[in-house]
Amino acid sequence: MGILNKILEQSKLNKELLGLWKYNDDEGFWLGYIVDFNENLITIQHFTNYGKKDGLIIVQYQDIKSVDFNDDYAKAMQCVIDYSDQLDKEDETILTISDYEYWQFEILHQLEGNYEKVISVEISGSDYFSGFIQEVSEVDFILHCVGKLGEDEGTVVYRIEDVTGFKINDIDNRKRAMLFKWRKTNLQQ
């Protein structure tokens, strides 16, 4: 039995997550565990990015380019799958908005110090940066950045005048917050 077959069998027996990469597929890979396989076909229980079952995928064995296993992504996604029901629950966020010329400052100031909700801040109408609003002054603010898989990406200072929008507590940010807390808990153990 080859190494790949051993990995597939282990995934099937223990429902261990794998990332399967297919030849000539630029869209990425499939995340899931093996339901069944033989020398010709592999059946995968696929999961969405938010931990929900997303049907079965049947692929030809020969089309698999590589298989990721026991990596950081699979471990983080196992957490997301285990707690996916929590991602569906959005806590109410109450903000006061006004016609005030410095609306960005008002919103940032209300979010300052909230380490429960990850916020995505749009800078200059193009890119969103996600994290916790750590500190706000009249001209700038500190964002404690959180990566897509809850990674602590350090702190960055942005000018308030460059802020063009916000995403507050959407499902992607709830996922980031959950994984950030999970990582902090795992580091302390």
JSON list of C-alpha atoms in Angstrom, two decimals:
[
{"chain": "A", "resi": 1, "resn": "MET", "atom": "CA", "xyz": [0.00, 0.00, 0.00]},
{"chain": "A", "resi": 2, "resn": "GLY", "atom": "CA", "xyz": [1.37, 3.40, -1.00]},
{"chain": "A", "resi": 3, "resn": "ILE", "atom": "CA", "xyz": [1.58, 6.45, 1.27]},
{"chain": "A", "resi": 4, "resn": "LEU", "atom": "CA", "xyz": [-1.38, 8.17, -0.40]},
{"chain": "A", "resi": 5, "resn": "ASN", "atom": "CA", "xyz": [-3.60, 5.14, 0.16]},
{"chain": "A", "resi": 6, "resn": "LYS", "atom": "CA", "xyz": [-2.60, 5.08, 3.84]},
{"chain": "A", "resi": 7, "resn": "ILE", "atom": "CA", "xyz": [-3.54, 8.77, 4.18]},
{"chain": "A", "resi": 8, "resn": "LEU", "atom": "CA", "xyz": [-6.86, 8.22, 2.40]},
{"chain": "A", "resi": 9, "resn": "GLU", "atom": "CA", "xyz": [-7.64, 5.21, 4.60]},
{"chain": "A", "resi": 10, "resn": "GLN", "atom": "CA", "xyz": [-6.79, 7.14, 7.77]},
{"chain": "A", "resi": 11, "resn": "SER", "atom": "CA", "xyz": [-9.07, 9.98, 6.67]},
{"chain": "A", "resi": 12, "resn": "LYS", "atom": "CA", "xyz": [-11.87, 7.50, 5.96]},
{"chain": "A", "resi": 13, "resn": "LEU", "atom": "CA", "xyz": [-11.53, 5.70, 9.30]},
{"chain": "A", "resi": 14, "resn": "ASN", "atom": "CA", "xyz": [-11.07, 8.78, 11.51]},
{"chain": "A", "resi": 15, "resn": "LYS", "atom": "CA", "xyz": [-12.87, 11.46, 9.46]},
{"chain": "A", "resi": 16, "resn": "GLU", "atom": "CA", "xyz": [-9.61, 13.43, 9.29]},
{"chain": "A", "resi": 17, "resn": "LEU", "atom": "CA", "xyz": [-9.70, 16.45, 7.03]},
{"chain": "A", "resi": 18, "resn": "LEU", "atom": "CA", "xyz": [-7.66, 16.51, 3.85]},
{"chain": "A", "resi": 19, "resn": "GLY", "atom": "CA", "xyz": [-7.05, 19.13, 1.19]},
{"chain": "A", "resi": 20, "resn": "LEU", "atom": "CA", "xyz": [-7.19, 17.50, -2.24]},
{"chain": "A", "resi": 21, "resn": "TRP", "atom": "CA", "xyz": [-5.60, 19.31, -5.17]},
{"chain": "A", "resi": 22, "resn": "LYS", "atom": "CA", "xyz": [-6.60, 18.36, -8.70]},
{"chain": "A", "resi": 23, "resn": "TYR", "atom": "CA", "xyz": [-4.47, 18.63, -11.84]},
{"chain": "A", "resi": 24, "resn": "ASN", "atom": "CA", "xyz": [-5.26, 21.63, -14.07]},
{"chain": "A", "resi": 25, "resn": "ASP", "atom": "CA", "xyz": [-7.68, 23.18, -11.59]},
{"chain": "A", "resi": 26, "resn": "ASP", "atom": "CA", "xyz": [-6.90, 26.81, -10.85]},
{"chain": "A", "resi": 27, "resn": "GLU", "atom": "CA", "xyz": [-9.84, 27.23, -8.49]},
{"chain": "A", "resi": 28, "resn": "GLY", "atom": "CA", "xyz": [-8.02, 25.65, -5.58]},
{"chain": "A", "resi": 29, "resn": "PHE", "atom": "CA", "xyz": [-8.70, 22.48, -3.70]},
{"chain": "A", "resi": 30, "resn": "TRP", "atom": "CA", "xyz": [-11.42, 20.57, -1.90]},
{"chain": "A", "resi": 31, "resn": "LEU", "atom": "CA", "xyz": [-11.49, 20.24, 1.87]},
{"chain": "A", "resi": 32, "resn": "GLY", "atom": "CA", "xyz": [-13.13, 17.22, 3.40]},
{"chain": "A", "resi": 33, "resn": "TYR", "atom": "CA", "xyz": [-12.71, 13.69, 4.59]},
{"chain": "A", "resi": 34, "resn": "ILE", "atom": "CA", "xyz": [-12.75, 10.51, 2.56]},
{"chain": "A", "resi": 35, "resn": "VAL", "atom": "CA", "xyz": [-16.05, 8.63, 2.49]},
{"chain": "A", "resi": 36, "resn": "ASP", "atom": "CA", "xyz": [-14.76, 5.85, 0.24]},
{"chain": "A", "resi": 37, "resn": "PHE", "atom": "CA", "xyz": [-12.10, 5.16, -2.36]},
{"chain": "A", "resi": 38, "resn": "ASN", "atom": "CA", "xyz": [-10.77, 2.46, -4.64]},
{"chain": "A", "resi": 39, "resn": "GLU", "atom": "CA", "xyz": [-8.07, 2.31, -7.30]},
{"chain": "A", "resi": 40, "resn": "ASN", "atom": "CA", "xyz": [-10.19, 4.41, -9.68]},
{"chain": "A", "resi": 41, "resn": "LEU", "atom": "CA", "xyz": [-12.37, 6.78, -7.65]},
{"chain": "A", "resi": 42, "resn": "ILE", "atom": "CA", "xyz": [-12.31, 8.85, -4.46]},
{"chain": "A", "resi": 43, "resn": "THR", "atom": "CA", "xyz": [-15.48, 10.07, -2.71]},
{"chain": "A", "resi": 44, "resn": "ILE", "atom": "CA", "xyz": [-15.03, 13.14, -0.51]},
{"chain": "A", "resi": 45, "resn": "GLN", "atom": "CA", "xyz": [-17.43, 14.66, 2.02]},
{"chain": "A", "resi": 46, "resn": "HIS", "atom": "CA", "xyz": [-16.86, 18.30, 1.09]},
{"chain": "A", "resi": 47, "resn": "PHE", "atom": "CA", "xyz": [-17.16, 21.25, 3.51]},
{"chain": "A", "resi": 48, "resn": "THR", "atom": "CA", "xyz": [-17.65, 24.97, 2.85]},
{"chain": "A", "resi": 49, "resn": "ASN", "atom": "CA", "xyz": [-15.29, 27.66, 4.16]},
{"chain": "A", "resi": 50, "resn": "TYR", "atom": "CA", "xyz": [-17.75, 28.11, 7.02]},
{"chain": "A", "resi": 51, "resn": "GLY", "atom": "CA", "xyz": [-17.74, 24.47, 8.16]},
{"chain": "A", "resi": 52, "resn": "LYS", "atom": "CA", "xyz": [-20.99, 23.29, 6.61]},
{"chain": "A", "resi": 53, "resn": "LYS", "atom": "CA", "xyz": [-21.31, 20.00, 4.76]},
{"chain": "A", "resi": 54, "resn": "ASP", "atom": "CA", "xyz": [-21.44, 20.74, 1.05]},
{"chain": "A", "resi": 55, "resn": "GLY", "atom": "CA", "xyz": [-22.25, 17.45, -0.60]},
{"chain": "A", "resi": 56, "resn": "LEU", "atom": "CA", "xyz": [-20.12, 14.63, -1.91]},
{"chain": "A", "resi": 57, "resn": "ILE", "atom": "CA", "xyz": [-17.44, 15.02, -4.56]},
{"chain": "A", "resi": 58, "resn": "ILE", "atom": "CA", "xyz": [-16.41, 12.03, -6.63]},
{"chain": "A", "resi": 59, "resn": "VAL", "atom": "CA", "xyz": [-13.12, 12.41, -8.43]},
{"chain": "A", "resi": 60, "resn": "GLN", "atom": "CA", "xyz": [-10.91, 10.05, -10.38]},
{"chain": "A", "resi": 61, "resn": "TYR", "atom": "CA", "xyz": [-7.91, 8.87, -8.40]},
{"chain": "A", "resi": 62, "resn": "GLN", "atom": "CA", "xyz": [-5.58, 9.70, -11.29]},
{"chain": "A", "resi": 63, "resn": "ASP", "atom": "CA", "xyz": [-6.72, 13.36, -11.28]},
{"chain": "A", "resi": 64, "resn": "ILE", "atom": "CA", "xyz": [-5.43, 14.05, -7.77]},
{"chain": "A", "resi": 65, "resn": "LYS", "atom": "CA", "xyz": [-2.22, 16.07, -7.94]},
{"chain": "A", "resi": 66, "resn": "SER", "atom": "CA", "xyz": [-1.46, 16.22, -4.21]},
{"chain": "A", "resi": 67, "resn": "VAL", "atom": "CA", "xyz": [-3.07, 15.86, -0.79]},
{"chain": "A", "resi": 68, "resn": "ASP", "atom": "CA", "xyz": [-2.52, 18.17, 2.18]},
{"chain": "A", "resi": 69, "resn": "PHE", "atom": "CA", "xyz": [-3.00, 16.62, 5.60]},
{"chain": "A", "resi": 70, "resn": "ASN", "atom": "CA", "xyz": [-2.36, 17.44, 9.24]},
{"chain": "A", "resi": 71, "resn": "ASP", "atom": "CA", "xyz": [-1.59, 21.06, 8.35]},
{"chain": "A", "resi": 72, "resn": "ASP", "atom": "CA", "xyz": [-2.61, 24.36, 9.95]},
{"chain": "A", "resi": 73, "resn": "TYR", "atom": "CA", "xyz": [-5.50, 24.87, 7.53]},
{"chain": "A", "resi": 74, "resn": "ALA", "atom": "CA", "xyz": [-7.01, 21.46, 8.27]},
{"chain": "A", "resi": 75, "resn": "LYS", "atom": "CA", "xyz": [-6.67, 22.02, 12.03]},
{"chain": "A", "resi": 76, "resn": "ALA", "atom": "CA", "xyz": [-8.29, 25.46, 11.83]},
{"chain": "A", "resi": 77, "resn": "MET", "atom": "CA", "xyz": [-11.08, 24.16, 9.61]},
{"chain": "A", "resi": 78, "resn": "GLN", "atom": "CA", "xyz": [-11.76, 21.30, 12.03]},
{"chain": "A", "resi": 79, "resn": "CYS", "atom": "CA", "xyz": [-12.46, 23.98, 14.65]},
{"chain": "A", "resi": 80, "resn": "VAL", "atom": "CA", "xyz": [-14.76, 25.79, 12.20]},
{"chain": "A", "resi": 81, "resn": "ILE", "atom": "CA", "xyz": [-16.62, 22.55, 11.42]},
{"chain": "A", "resi": 82, "resn": "ASP", "atom": "CA", "xyz": [-16.95, 21.65, 15.10]},
{"chain": "A", "resi": 83, "resn": "TYR", "atom": "CA", "xyz": [-18.40, 25.07, 15.95]},
{"chain": "A", "resi": 84, "resn": "SER", "atom": "CA", "xyz": [-20.07, 26.02, 12.64]},
{"chain": "A", "resi": 85, "resn": "ASP", "atom": "CA", "xyz": [-23.44, 26.51, 14.34]},
{"chain": "A", "resi": 86, "resn": "GLN", "atom": "CA", "xyz": [-21.93, 29.35, 16.36]},
{"chain": "A", "resi": 87, "resn": "LEU", "atom": "CA", "xyz": [-20.93, 31.13, 13.14]},
{"chain": "A", "resi": 88, "resn": "ASP", "atom": "CA", "xyz": [-24.60, 31.32, 12.18]},
{"chain": "A", "resi": 89, "resn": "LYS", "atom": "CA", "xyz": [-25.39, 33.31, 15.32]},
{"chain": "A", "resi": 90, "resn": "GLU", "atom": "CA", "xyz": [-24.81, 37.01, 14.87]},
{"chain": "A", "resi": 91, "resn": "ASP", "atom": "CA", "xyz": [-24.80, 39.03, 18.06]},
{"chain": "A", "resi": 92, "resn": "GLU", "atom": "CA", "xyz": [-26.49, 42.38, 17.69]},
{"chain": "A", "resi": 93, "resn": "THR", "atom": "CA", "xyz": [-24.15, 45.29, 17.10]},
{"chain": "A", "resi": 94, "resn": "ILE", "atom": "CA", "xyz": [-25.49, 48.66, 18.13]},
{"chain": "A", "resi": 95, "resn": "LEU", "atom": "CA", "xyz": [-23.78, 51.71, 16.67]},
{"chain": "A", "resi": 96, "resn": "THR", "atom": "CA", "xyz": [-24.79, 55.33, 16.63]},
{"chain": "A", "resi": 97, "resn": "ILE", "atom": "CA", "xyz": [-24.31, 57.03, 13.29]},
{"chain": "A", "resi": 98, "resn": "SER", "atom": "CA", "xyz": [-24.94, 60.63, 12.37]},
{"chain": "A", "resi": 99, "resn": "ASP", "atom": "CA", "xyz": [-24.40, 63.16, 9.61]},
{"chain": "A", "resi": 100, "resn": "TYR", "atom": "CA", "xyz": [-21.22, 64.24, 11.38]},
{"chain": "A", "resi": 101, "resn": "GLU", "atom": "CA", "xyz": [-18.45, 65.10, 8.90]},
{"chain": "A", "resi": 102, "resn": "TYR", "atom": "CA", "xyz": [-16.02, 62.83, 10.75]},
{"chain": "A", "resi": 103, "resn": "TRP", "atom": "CA", "xyz": [-18.25, 59.74, 10.69]},
{"chain": "A", "resi": 104, "resn": "GLN", "atom": "CA", "xyz": [-15.21, 57.43, 10.49]},
{"chain": "A", "resi": 105, "resn": "PHE", "atom": "CA", "xyz": [-13.92, 58.72, 13.83]},
{"chain": "A", "resi": 106, "resn": "GLU", "atom": "CA", "xyz": [-17.36, 58.27, 15.43]},
{"chain": "A", "resi": 107, "resn": "ILE", "atom": "CA", "xyz": [-17.60, 54.65, 14.35]},
{"chain": "A", "resi": 108, "resn": "LEU", "atom": "CA", "xyz": [-13.99, 53.78, 15.16]},
{"chain": "A", "resi": 109, "resn": "HIS", "atom": "CA", "xyz": [-14.35, 55.36, 18.60]},
{"chain": "A", "resi": 110, "resn": "GLN", "atom": "CA", "xyz": [-17.45, 53.22, 19.32]},
{"chain": "A", "resi": 111, "resn": "LEU", "atom": "CA", "xyz": [-15.55, 50.06, 18.29]},
{"chain": "A", "resi": 112, "resn": "GLU", "atom": "CA", "xyz": [-12.36, 50.92, 20.15]},
{"chain": "A", "resi": 113, "resn": "GLY", "atom": "CA", "xyz": [-11.29, 48.26, 22.65]},
{"chain": "A", "resi": 114, "resn": "ASN", "atom": "CA", "xyz": [-13.90, 45.68, 21.60]},
{"chain": "A", "resi": 115, "resn": "TYR", "atom": "CA", "xyz": [-11.96, 42.42, 21.42]},
{"chain": "A", "resi": 116, "resn": "GLU", "atom": "CA", "xyz": [-15.05, 40.26, 20.91]},
{"chain": "A", "resi": 117, "resn": "LYS", "atom": "CA", "xyz": [-15.85, 41.28, 17.33]},
{"chain": "A", "resi": 118, "resn": "VAL", "atom": "CA", "xyz": [-13.47, 41.43, 14.40]},
{"chain": "A", "resi": 119, "resn": "ILE", "atom": "CA", "xyz": [-14.03, 44.50, 12.24]},
{"chain": "A", "resi": 120, "resn": "SER", "atom": "CA", "xyz": [-13.06, 44.88, 8.57]},
{"chain": "A", "resi": 121, "resn": "VAL", "atom": "CA", "xyz": [-12.03, 48.40, 7.68]},
{"chain": "A", "resi": 122, "resn": "GLU", "atom": "CA", "xyz": [-12.05, 49.52, 4.05]},
{"chain": "A", "resi": 123, "resn": "ILE", "atom": "CA", "xyz": [-9.05, 51.71, 3.27]},
{"chain": "A", "resi": 124, "resn": "SER", "atom": "CA", "xyz": [-9.13, 54.10, 0.30]},
{"chain": "A", "resi": 125, "resn": "GLY", "atom": "CA", "xyz": [-12.10, 52.37, -1.32]},
{"chain": "A", "resi": 126, "resn": "SER", "atom": "CA", "xyz": [-10.22, 49.23, -2.27]},
{"chain": "A", "resi": 127, "resn": "ASP", "atom": "CA", "xyz": [-8.86, 46.86, 0.37]},
{"chain": "A", "resi": 128, "resn": "TYR", "atom": "CA", "xyz": [-10.37, 45.61, 3.61]},
{"chain": "A", "resi": 129, "resn": "PHE", "atom": "CA", "xyz": [-8.16, 44.96, 6.62]},
{"chain": "A", "resi": 130, "resn": "SER", "atom": "CA", "xyz": [-9.59, 42.95, 9.50]},
{"chain": "A", "resi": 131, "resn": "GLY", "atom": "CA", "xyz": [-8.94, 42.97, 13.22]},
{"chain": "A", "resi": 132, "resn": "PHE", "atom": "CA", "xyz": [-9.71, 44.71, 16.50]},
{"chain": "A", "resi": 133, "resn": "ILE", "atom": "CA", "xyz": [-9.71, 48.51, 16.88]},
{"chain": "A", "resi": 134, "resn": "GLN", "atom": "CA", "xyz": [-7.10, 48.91, 19.59]},
{"chain": "A", "resi": 135, "resn": "GLU", "atom": "CA", "xyz": [-6.75, 52.68, 19.91]},
{"chain": "A", "resi": 136, "resn": "VAL", "atom": "CA", "xyz": [-8.19, 55.77, 18.21]},
{"chain": "A", "resi": 137, "resn": "SER", "atom": "CA", "xyz": [-6.92, 59.36, 18.09]},
{"chain": "A", "resi": 138, "resn": "GLU", "atom": "CA", "xyz": [-8.35, 62.35, 16.21]},
{"chain": "A", "resi": 139, "resn": "VAL", "atom": "CA", "xyz": [-6.25, 61.56, 13.11]},
{"chain": "A", "resi": 140, "resn": "ASP", "atom": "CA", "xyz": [-5.38, 57.85, 13.15]},
{"chain": "A", "resi": 141, "resn": "PHE", "atom": "CA", "xyz": [-6.07, 54.48, 14.73]},
{"chain": "A", "resi": 142, "resn": "ILE", "atom": "CA", "xyz": [-4.37, 51.17, 15.54]},
{"chain": "A", "resi": 143, "resn": "LEU", "atom": "CA", "xyz": [-5.80, 47.99, 14.06]},
{"chain": "A", "resi": 144, "resn": "HIS", "atom": "CA", "xyz": [-4.71, 44.70, 15.64]},
{"chain": "A", "resi": 145, "resn": "CYS", "atom": "CA", "xyz": [-4.85, 42.63, 12.45]},
{"chain": "A", "resi": 146, "resn": "VAL", "atom": "CA", "xyz": [-6.38, 39.13, 12.34]},
{"chain": "A", "resi": 147, "resn": "GLY", "atom": "CA", "xyz": [-5.79, 36.81, 9.37]},
{"chain": "A", "resi": 148, "resn": "LYS", "atom": "CA", "xyz": [-8.38, 34.69, 7.57]},
{"chain": "A", "resi": 149, "resn": "LEU", "atom": "CA", "xyz": [-7.59, 31.71, 9.79]},
{"chain": "A", "resi": 150, "resn": "GLY", "atom": "CA", "xyz": [-7.42, 33.72, 13.01]},
{"chain": "A", "resi": 151, "resn": "GLU", "atom": "CA", "xyz": [-3.69, 34.39, 12.80]},
{"chain": "A", "resi": 152, "resn": "ASP", "atom": "CA", "xyz": [-2.35, 37.28, 14.89]},
{"chain": "A", "resi": 153, "resn": "GLU", "atom": "CA", "xyz": [-0.87, 39.51, 12.19]},
{"chain": "A", "resi": 154, "resn": "GLY", "atom": "CA", "xyz": [0.33, 42.29, 14.46]},
{"chain": "A", "resi": 155, "resn": "THR", "atom": "CA", "xyz": [-0.70, 45.93, 14.62]},
{"chain": "A", "resi": 156, "resn": "VAL", "atom": "CA", "xyz": [-0.90, 48.63, 11.98]},
{"chain": "A", "resi": 157, "resn": "VAL", "atom": "CA", "xyz": [-1.61, 52.37, 12.14]},
{"chain": "A", "resi": 158, "resn": "TYR", "atom": "CA", "xyz": [-4.00, 53.84, 9.55]},
{"chain": "A", "resi": 159, "resn": "ARG", "atom": "CA", "xyz": [-5.15, 57.42, 8.97]},
{"chain": "A", "resi": 160, "resn": "ILE", "atom": "CA", "xyz": [-8.80, 57.95, 9.74]},
{"chain": "A", "resi": 161, "resn": "GLU", "atom": "CA", "xyz": [-9.26, 60.05, 6.59]},
{"chain": "A", "resi": 162, "resn": "ASP", "atom": "CA", "xyz": [-8.40, 56.94, 4.50]},
{"chain": "A", "resi": 163, "resn": "VAL", "atom": "CA", "xyz": [-11.31, 54.91, 5.93]},
{"chain": "A", "resi": 164, "resn": "THR", "atom": "CA", "xyz": [-14.09, 54.50, 3.36]},
{"chain": "A", "resi": 165, "resn": "GLY", "atom": "CA", "xyz": [-16.21, 51.72, 4.89]},
{"chain": "A", "resi": 166, "resn": "PHE", "atom": "CA", "xyz": [-16.68, 49.00, 7.49]},
{"chain": "A", "resi": 167, "resn": "LYS", "atom": "CA", "xyz": [-17.86, 45.39, 7.74]},
{"chain": "A", "resi": 168, "resn": "ILE", "atom": "CA", "xyz": [-18.83, 44.59, 11.30]},
{"chain": "A", "resi": 169, "resn": "ASN", "atom": "CA", "xyz": [-19.41, 41.06, 12.59]},
{"chain": "A", "resi": 170, "resn": "ASP", "atom": "CA", "xyz": [-20.19, 39.46, 9.21]},
{"chain": "A", "resi": 171, "resn": "ILE", "atom": "CA", "xyz": [-19.72, 35.68, 8.93]},
{"chain": "A", "resi": 172, "resn": "ASP", "atom": "CA", "xyz": [-16.13, 36.02, 7.70]},
{"chain": "A", "resi": 173, "resn": "ASN", "atom": "CA", "xyz": [-15.25, 38.20, 10.68]},
{"chain": "A", "resi": 174, "resn": "ARG", "atom": "CA", "xyz": [-17.07, 35.88, 13.09]},
{"chain": "A", "resi": 175, "resn": "LYS", "atom": "CA", "xyz": [-14.94, 33.04, 11.69]},
{"chain": "A", "resi": 176, "resn": "ARG", "atom": "CA", "xyz": [-11.77, 35.10, 12.19]},
{"chain": "A", "resi": 177, "resn": "ALA", "atom": "CA", "xyz": [-12.76, 35.96, 15.77]},
{"chain": "A", "resi": 178, "resn": "MET", "atom": "CA", "xyz": [-13.56, 32.32, 16.59]},
{"chain": "A", "resi": 179, "resn": "LEU", "atom": "CA", "xyz": [-10.25, 31.09, 15.18]},
{"chain": "A", "resi": 180, "resn": "PHE", "atom": "CA", "xyz": [-8.31, 33.92, 16.87]},
{"chain": "A", "resi": 181, "resn": "LYS", "atom": "CA", "xyz": [-9.73, 32.83, 20.25]},
{"chain": "A", "resi": 182, "resn": "TRP", "atom": "CA", "xyz": [-9.09, 29.15, 19.40]},
{"chain": "A", "resi": 183, "resn": "ARG", "atom": "CA", "xyz": [-5.44, 29.91, 18.58]},
{"chain": "A", "resi": 184, "resn": "LYS", "atom": "CA", "xyz": [-4.98, 31.89, 21.79]},
{"chain": "A", "resi": 185, "resn": "THR", "atom": "CA", "xyz": [-6.49, 29.01, 23.79]},
{"chain": "A", "resi": 186, "resn": "ASN", "atom": "CA", "xyz": [-4.25, 26.44, 22.05]},
{"chain": "A", "resi": 187, "resn": "LEU", "atom": "CA", "xyz": [-1.14, 28.53, 22.72]},
{"chain": "A", "resi": 188, "resn": "GLN", "atom": "CA", "xyz": [-1.89, 28.64, 26.45]},
{"chain": "A", "resi": 189, "resn": "GLN", "atom": "CA", "xyz": [-2.24, 24.86, 26.75]}
]
